[in-house]
Short mmCIF file of N, CA and C in Angstrom, two decimals:
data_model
loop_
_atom_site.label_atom_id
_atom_site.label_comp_id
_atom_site.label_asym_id
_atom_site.label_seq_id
_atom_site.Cartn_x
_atom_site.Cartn_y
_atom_site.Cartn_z
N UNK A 1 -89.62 4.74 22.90
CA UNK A 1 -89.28 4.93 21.51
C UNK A 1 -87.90 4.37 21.19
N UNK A 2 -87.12 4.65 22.34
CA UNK A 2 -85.72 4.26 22.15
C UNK A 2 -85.45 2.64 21.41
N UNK A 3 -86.59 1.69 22.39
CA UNK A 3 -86.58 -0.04 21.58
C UNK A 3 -87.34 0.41 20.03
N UNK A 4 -88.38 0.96 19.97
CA UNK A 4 -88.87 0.52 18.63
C UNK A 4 -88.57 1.39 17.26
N UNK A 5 -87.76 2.63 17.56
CA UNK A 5 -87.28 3.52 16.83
C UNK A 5 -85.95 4.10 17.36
N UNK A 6 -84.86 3.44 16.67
CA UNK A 6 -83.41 3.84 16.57
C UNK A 6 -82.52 3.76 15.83
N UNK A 7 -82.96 4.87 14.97
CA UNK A 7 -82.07 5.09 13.72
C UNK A 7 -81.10 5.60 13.74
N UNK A 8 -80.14 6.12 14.98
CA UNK A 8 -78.71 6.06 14.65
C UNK A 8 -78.45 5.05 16.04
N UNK A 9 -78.93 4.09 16.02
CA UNK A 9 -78.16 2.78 17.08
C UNK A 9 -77.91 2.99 18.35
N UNK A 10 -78.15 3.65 19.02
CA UNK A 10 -77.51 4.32 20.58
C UNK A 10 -78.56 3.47 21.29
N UNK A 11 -79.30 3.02 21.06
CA UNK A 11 -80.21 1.81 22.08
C UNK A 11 -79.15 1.32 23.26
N UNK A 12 -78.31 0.64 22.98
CA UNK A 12 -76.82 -0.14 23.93
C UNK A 12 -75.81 1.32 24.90
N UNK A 13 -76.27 2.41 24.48
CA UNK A 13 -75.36 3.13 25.08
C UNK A 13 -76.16 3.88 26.29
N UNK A 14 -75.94 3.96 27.58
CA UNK A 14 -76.71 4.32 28.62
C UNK A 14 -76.59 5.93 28.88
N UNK A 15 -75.63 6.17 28.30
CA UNK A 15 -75.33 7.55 28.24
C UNK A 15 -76.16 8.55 27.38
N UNK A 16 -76.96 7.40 26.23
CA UNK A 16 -77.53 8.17 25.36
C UNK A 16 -79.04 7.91 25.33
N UNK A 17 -79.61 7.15 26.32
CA UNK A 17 -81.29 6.95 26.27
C UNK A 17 -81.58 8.18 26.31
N UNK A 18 -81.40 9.13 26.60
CA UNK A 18 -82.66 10.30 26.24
C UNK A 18 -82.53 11.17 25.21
N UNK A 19 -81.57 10.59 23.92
CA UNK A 19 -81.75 11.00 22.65
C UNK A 19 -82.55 11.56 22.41
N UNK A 20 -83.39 10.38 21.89
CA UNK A 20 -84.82 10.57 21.06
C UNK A 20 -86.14 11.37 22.10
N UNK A 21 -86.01 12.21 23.43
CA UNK A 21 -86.53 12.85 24.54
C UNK A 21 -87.46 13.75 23.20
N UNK A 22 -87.14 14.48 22.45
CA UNK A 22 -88.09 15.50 22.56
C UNK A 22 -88.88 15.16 21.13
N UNK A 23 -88.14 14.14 20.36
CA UNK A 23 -88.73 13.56 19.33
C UNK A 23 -90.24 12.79 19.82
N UNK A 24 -89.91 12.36 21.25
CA UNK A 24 -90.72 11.14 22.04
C UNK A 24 -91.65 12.45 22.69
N UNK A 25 -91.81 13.44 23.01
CA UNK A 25 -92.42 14.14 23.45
C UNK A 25 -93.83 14.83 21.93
N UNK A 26 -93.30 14.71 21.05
CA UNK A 26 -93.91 15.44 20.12
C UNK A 26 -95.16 13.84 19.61
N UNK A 27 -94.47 12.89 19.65
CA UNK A 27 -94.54 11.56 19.11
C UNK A 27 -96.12 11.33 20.11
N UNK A 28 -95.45 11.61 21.68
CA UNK A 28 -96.80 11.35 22.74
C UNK A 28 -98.14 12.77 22.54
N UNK A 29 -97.55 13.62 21.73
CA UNK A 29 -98.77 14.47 22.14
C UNK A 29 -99.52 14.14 20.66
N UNK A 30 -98.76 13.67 19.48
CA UNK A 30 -99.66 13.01 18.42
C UNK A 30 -100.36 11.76 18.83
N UNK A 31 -99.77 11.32 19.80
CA UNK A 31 -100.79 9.82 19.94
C UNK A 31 -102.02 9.99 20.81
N UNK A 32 -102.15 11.30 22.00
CA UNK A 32 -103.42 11.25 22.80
C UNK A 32 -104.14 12.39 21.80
N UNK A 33 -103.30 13.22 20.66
CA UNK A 33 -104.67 13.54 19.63
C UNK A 33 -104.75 12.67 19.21
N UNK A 34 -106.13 12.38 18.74
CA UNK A 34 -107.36 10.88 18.62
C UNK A 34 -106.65 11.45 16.64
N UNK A 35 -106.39 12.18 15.93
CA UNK A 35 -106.60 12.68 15.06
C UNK A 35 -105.34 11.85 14.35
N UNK A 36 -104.23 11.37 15.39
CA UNK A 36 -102.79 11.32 14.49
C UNK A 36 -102.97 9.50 14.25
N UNK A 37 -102.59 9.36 13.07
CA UNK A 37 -102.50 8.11 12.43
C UNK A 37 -101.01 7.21 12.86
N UNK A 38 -101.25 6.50 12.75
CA UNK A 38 -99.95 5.50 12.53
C UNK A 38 -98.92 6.30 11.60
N UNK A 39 -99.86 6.60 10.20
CA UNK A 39 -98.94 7.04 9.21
C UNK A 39 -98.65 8.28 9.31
N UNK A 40 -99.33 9.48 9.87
CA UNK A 40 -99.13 11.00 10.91
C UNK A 40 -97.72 10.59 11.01
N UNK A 41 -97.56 9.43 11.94
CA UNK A 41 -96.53 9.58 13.20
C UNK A 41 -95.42 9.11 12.44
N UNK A 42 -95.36 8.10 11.51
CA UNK A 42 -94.32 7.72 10.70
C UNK A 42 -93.70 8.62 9.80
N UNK A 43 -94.44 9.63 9.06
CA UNK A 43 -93.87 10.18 8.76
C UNK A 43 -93.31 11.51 9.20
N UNK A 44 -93.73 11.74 10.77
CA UNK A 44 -93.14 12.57 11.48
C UNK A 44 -91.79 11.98 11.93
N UNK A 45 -91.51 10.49 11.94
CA UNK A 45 -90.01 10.24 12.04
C UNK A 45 -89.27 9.84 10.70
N UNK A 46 -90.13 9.66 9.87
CA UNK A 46 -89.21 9.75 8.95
C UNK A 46 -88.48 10.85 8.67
N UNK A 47 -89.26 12.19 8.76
CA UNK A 47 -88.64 13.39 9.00
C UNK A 47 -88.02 13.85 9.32
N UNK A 48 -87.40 13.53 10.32
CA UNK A 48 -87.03 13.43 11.89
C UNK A 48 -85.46 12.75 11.21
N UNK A 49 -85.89 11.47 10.94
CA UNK A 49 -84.77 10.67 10.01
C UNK A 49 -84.14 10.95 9.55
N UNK A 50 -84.59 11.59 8.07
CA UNK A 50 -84.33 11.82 6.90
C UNK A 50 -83.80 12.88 6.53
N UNK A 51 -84.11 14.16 6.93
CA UNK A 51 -84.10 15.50 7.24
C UNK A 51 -82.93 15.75 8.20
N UNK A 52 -84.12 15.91 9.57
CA UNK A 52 -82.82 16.26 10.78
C UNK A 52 -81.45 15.29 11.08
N UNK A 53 -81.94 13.87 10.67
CA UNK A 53 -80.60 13.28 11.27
C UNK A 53 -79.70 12.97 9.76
N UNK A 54 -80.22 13.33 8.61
CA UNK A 54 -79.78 13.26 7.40
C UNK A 54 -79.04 11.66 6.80
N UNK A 55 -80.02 10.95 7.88
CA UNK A 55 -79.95 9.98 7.36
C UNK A 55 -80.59 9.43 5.88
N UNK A 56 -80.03 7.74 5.75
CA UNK A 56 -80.48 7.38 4.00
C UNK A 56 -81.83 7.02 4.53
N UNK A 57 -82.74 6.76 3.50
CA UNK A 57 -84.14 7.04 3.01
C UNK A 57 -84.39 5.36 3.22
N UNK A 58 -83.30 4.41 2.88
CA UNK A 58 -83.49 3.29 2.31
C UNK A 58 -84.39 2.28 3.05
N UNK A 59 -84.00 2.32 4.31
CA UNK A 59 -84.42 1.76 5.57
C UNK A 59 -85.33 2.50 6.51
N UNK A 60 -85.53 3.43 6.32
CA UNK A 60 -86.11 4.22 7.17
C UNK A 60 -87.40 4.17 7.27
N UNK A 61 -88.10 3.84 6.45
CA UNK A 61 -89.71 3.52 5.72
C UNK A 61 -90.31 2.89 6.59
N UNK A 62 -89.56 1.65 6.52
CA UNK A 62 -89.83 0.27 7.20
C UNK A 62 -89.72 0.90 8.79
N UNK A 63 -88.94 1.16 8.99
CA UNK A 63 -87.97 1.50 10.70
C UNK A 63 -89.37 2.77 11.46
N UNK A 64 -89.83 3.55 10.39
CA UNK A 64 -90.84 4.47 11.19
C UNK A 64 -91.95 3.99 11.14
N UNK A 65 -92.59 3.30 10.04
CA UNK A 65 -93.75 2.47 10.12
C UNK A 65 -93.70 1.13 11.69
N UNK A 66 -92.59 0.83 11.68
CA UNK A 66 -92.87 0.08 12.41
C UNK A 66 -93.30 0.32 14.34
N UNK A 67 -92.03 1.61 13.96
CA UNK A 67 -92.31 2.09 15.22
C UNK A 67 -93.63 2.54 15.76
N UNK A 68 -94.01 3.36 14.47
CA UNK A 68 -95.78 4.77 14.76
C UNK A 68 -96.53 3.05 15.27
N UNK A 69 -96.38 2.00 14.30
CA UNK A 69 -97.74 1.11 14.36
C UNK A 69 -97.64 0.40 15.88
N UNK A 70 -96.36 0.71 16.41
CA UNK A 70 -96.28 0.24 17.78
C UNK A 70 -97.07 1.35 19.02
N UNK A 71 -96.89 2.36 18.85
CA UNK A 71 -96.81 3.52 19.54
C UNK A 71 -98.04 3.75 19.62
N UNK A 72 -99.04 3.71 17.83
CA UNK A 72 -100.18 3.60 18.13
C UNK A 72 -101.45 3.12 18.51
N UNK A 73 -100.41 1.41 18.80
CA UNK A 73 -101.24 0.47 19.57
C UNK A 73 -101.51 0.85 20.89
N UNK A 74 -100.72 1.73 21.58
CA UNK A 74 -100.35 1.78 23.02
C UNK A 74 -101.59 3.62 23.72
N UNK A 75 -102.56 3.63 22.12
CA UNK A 75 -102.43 5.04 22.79
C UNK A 75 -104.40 4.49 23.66
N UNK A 76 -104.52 3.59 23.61
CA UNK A 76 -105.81 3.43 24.86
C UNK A 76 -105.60 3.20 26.03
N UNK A 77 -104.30 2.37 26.48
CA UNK A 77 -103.10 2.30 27.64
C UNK A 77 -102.75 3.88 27.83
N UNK A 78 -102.63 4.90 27.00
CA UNK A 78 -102.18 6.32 27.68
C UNK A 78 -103.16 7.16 28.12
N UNK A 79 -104.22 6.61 27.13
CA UNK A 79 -105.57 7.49 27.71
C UNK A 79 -106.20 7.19 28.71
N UNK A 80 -105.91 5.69 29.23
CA UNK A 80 -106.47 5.46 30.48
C UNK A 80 -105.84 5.77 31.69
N UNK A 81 -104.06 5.80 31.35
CA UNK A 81 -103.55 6.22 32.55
C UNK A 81 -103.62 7.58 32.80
N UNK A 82 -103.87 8.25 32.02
CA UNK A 82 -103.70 9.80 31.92
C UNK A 82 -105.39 10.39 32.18
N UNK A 83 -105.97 9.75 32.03
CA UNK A 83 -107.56 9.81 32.22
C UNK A 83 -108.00 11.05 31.60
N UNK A 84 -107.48 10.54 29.90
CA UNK A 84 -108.35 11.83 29.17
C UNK A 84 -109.65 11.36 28.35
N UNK A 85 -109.74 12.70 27.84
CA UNK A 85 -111.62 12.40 27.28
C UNK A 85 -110.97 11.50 25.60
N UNK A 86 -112.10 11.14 24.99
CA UNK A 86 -111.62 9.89 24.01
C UNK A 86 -111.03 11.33 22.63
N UNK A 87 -111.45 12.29 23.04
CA UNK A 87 -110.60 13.72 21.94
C UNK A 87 -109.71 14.54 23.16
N UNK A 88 -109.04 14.68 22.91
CA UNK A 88 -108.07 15.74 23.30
C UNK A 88 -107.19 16.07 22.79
N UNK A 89 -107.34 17.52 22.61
CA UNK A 89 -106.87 18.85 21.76
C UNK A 89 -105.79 19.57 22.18
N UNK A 90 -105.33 19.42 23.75
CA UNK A 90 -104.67 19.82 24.25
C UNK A 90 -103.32 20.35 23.97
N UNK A 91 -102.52 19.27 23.07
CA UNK A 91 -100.97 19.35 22.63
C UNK A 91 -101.16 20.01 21.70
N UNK A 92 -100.09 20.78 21.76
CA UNK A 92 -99.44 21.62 20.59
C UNK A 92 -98.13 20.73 20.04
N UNK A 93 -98.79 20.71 18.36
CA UNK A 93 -97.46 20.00 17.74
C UNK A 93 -96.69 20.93 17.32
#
């Protein structure tokens, strides 16, 4: 998440990759439910954004869309490594 969603910039700082840890935890249990959308997940960081990090609105649109539509390319790569059934209910958001 850190490359495709970093809205306060800490990508370059090594001290700070596990920022976005529990944002990225909530992010992975929306992507192996079969249920969460691209747009689910975007606007769970816009939230995230907008809200908790009280960041501006202006850029942010673009910045979470882009990320969810990455994240949710990747979720048949998680289901295969993780070897779940094509629904799983499991996570609690």
């Amino acid at each position: 998440m850190l490359r495709d969603w970093d809205p306060i910039g800490v990508s370059g700082i090594p001290e700070a990759k596990d920022v976005y840890d529990d944002y990225a935890a909530v992010v992975l249990g929306m992507l192996i439910n079969e249920n969460a959308t691209a747009e689910d997940i975007a606007g769970y960081l816009f939230k995230i954004a907008t809200e908790d990090m009280a960041l501006s609105d202006r850029k942010m649109g673009k910045l979470c869309d882009r990320a969810a539509e990455a994240v949710v390319a990747l979720r048949s790569n998680f289901r295969n490594r993780l070897k779940l059934p094509a629904v799983f209910t499991g996570w609690v958001q």
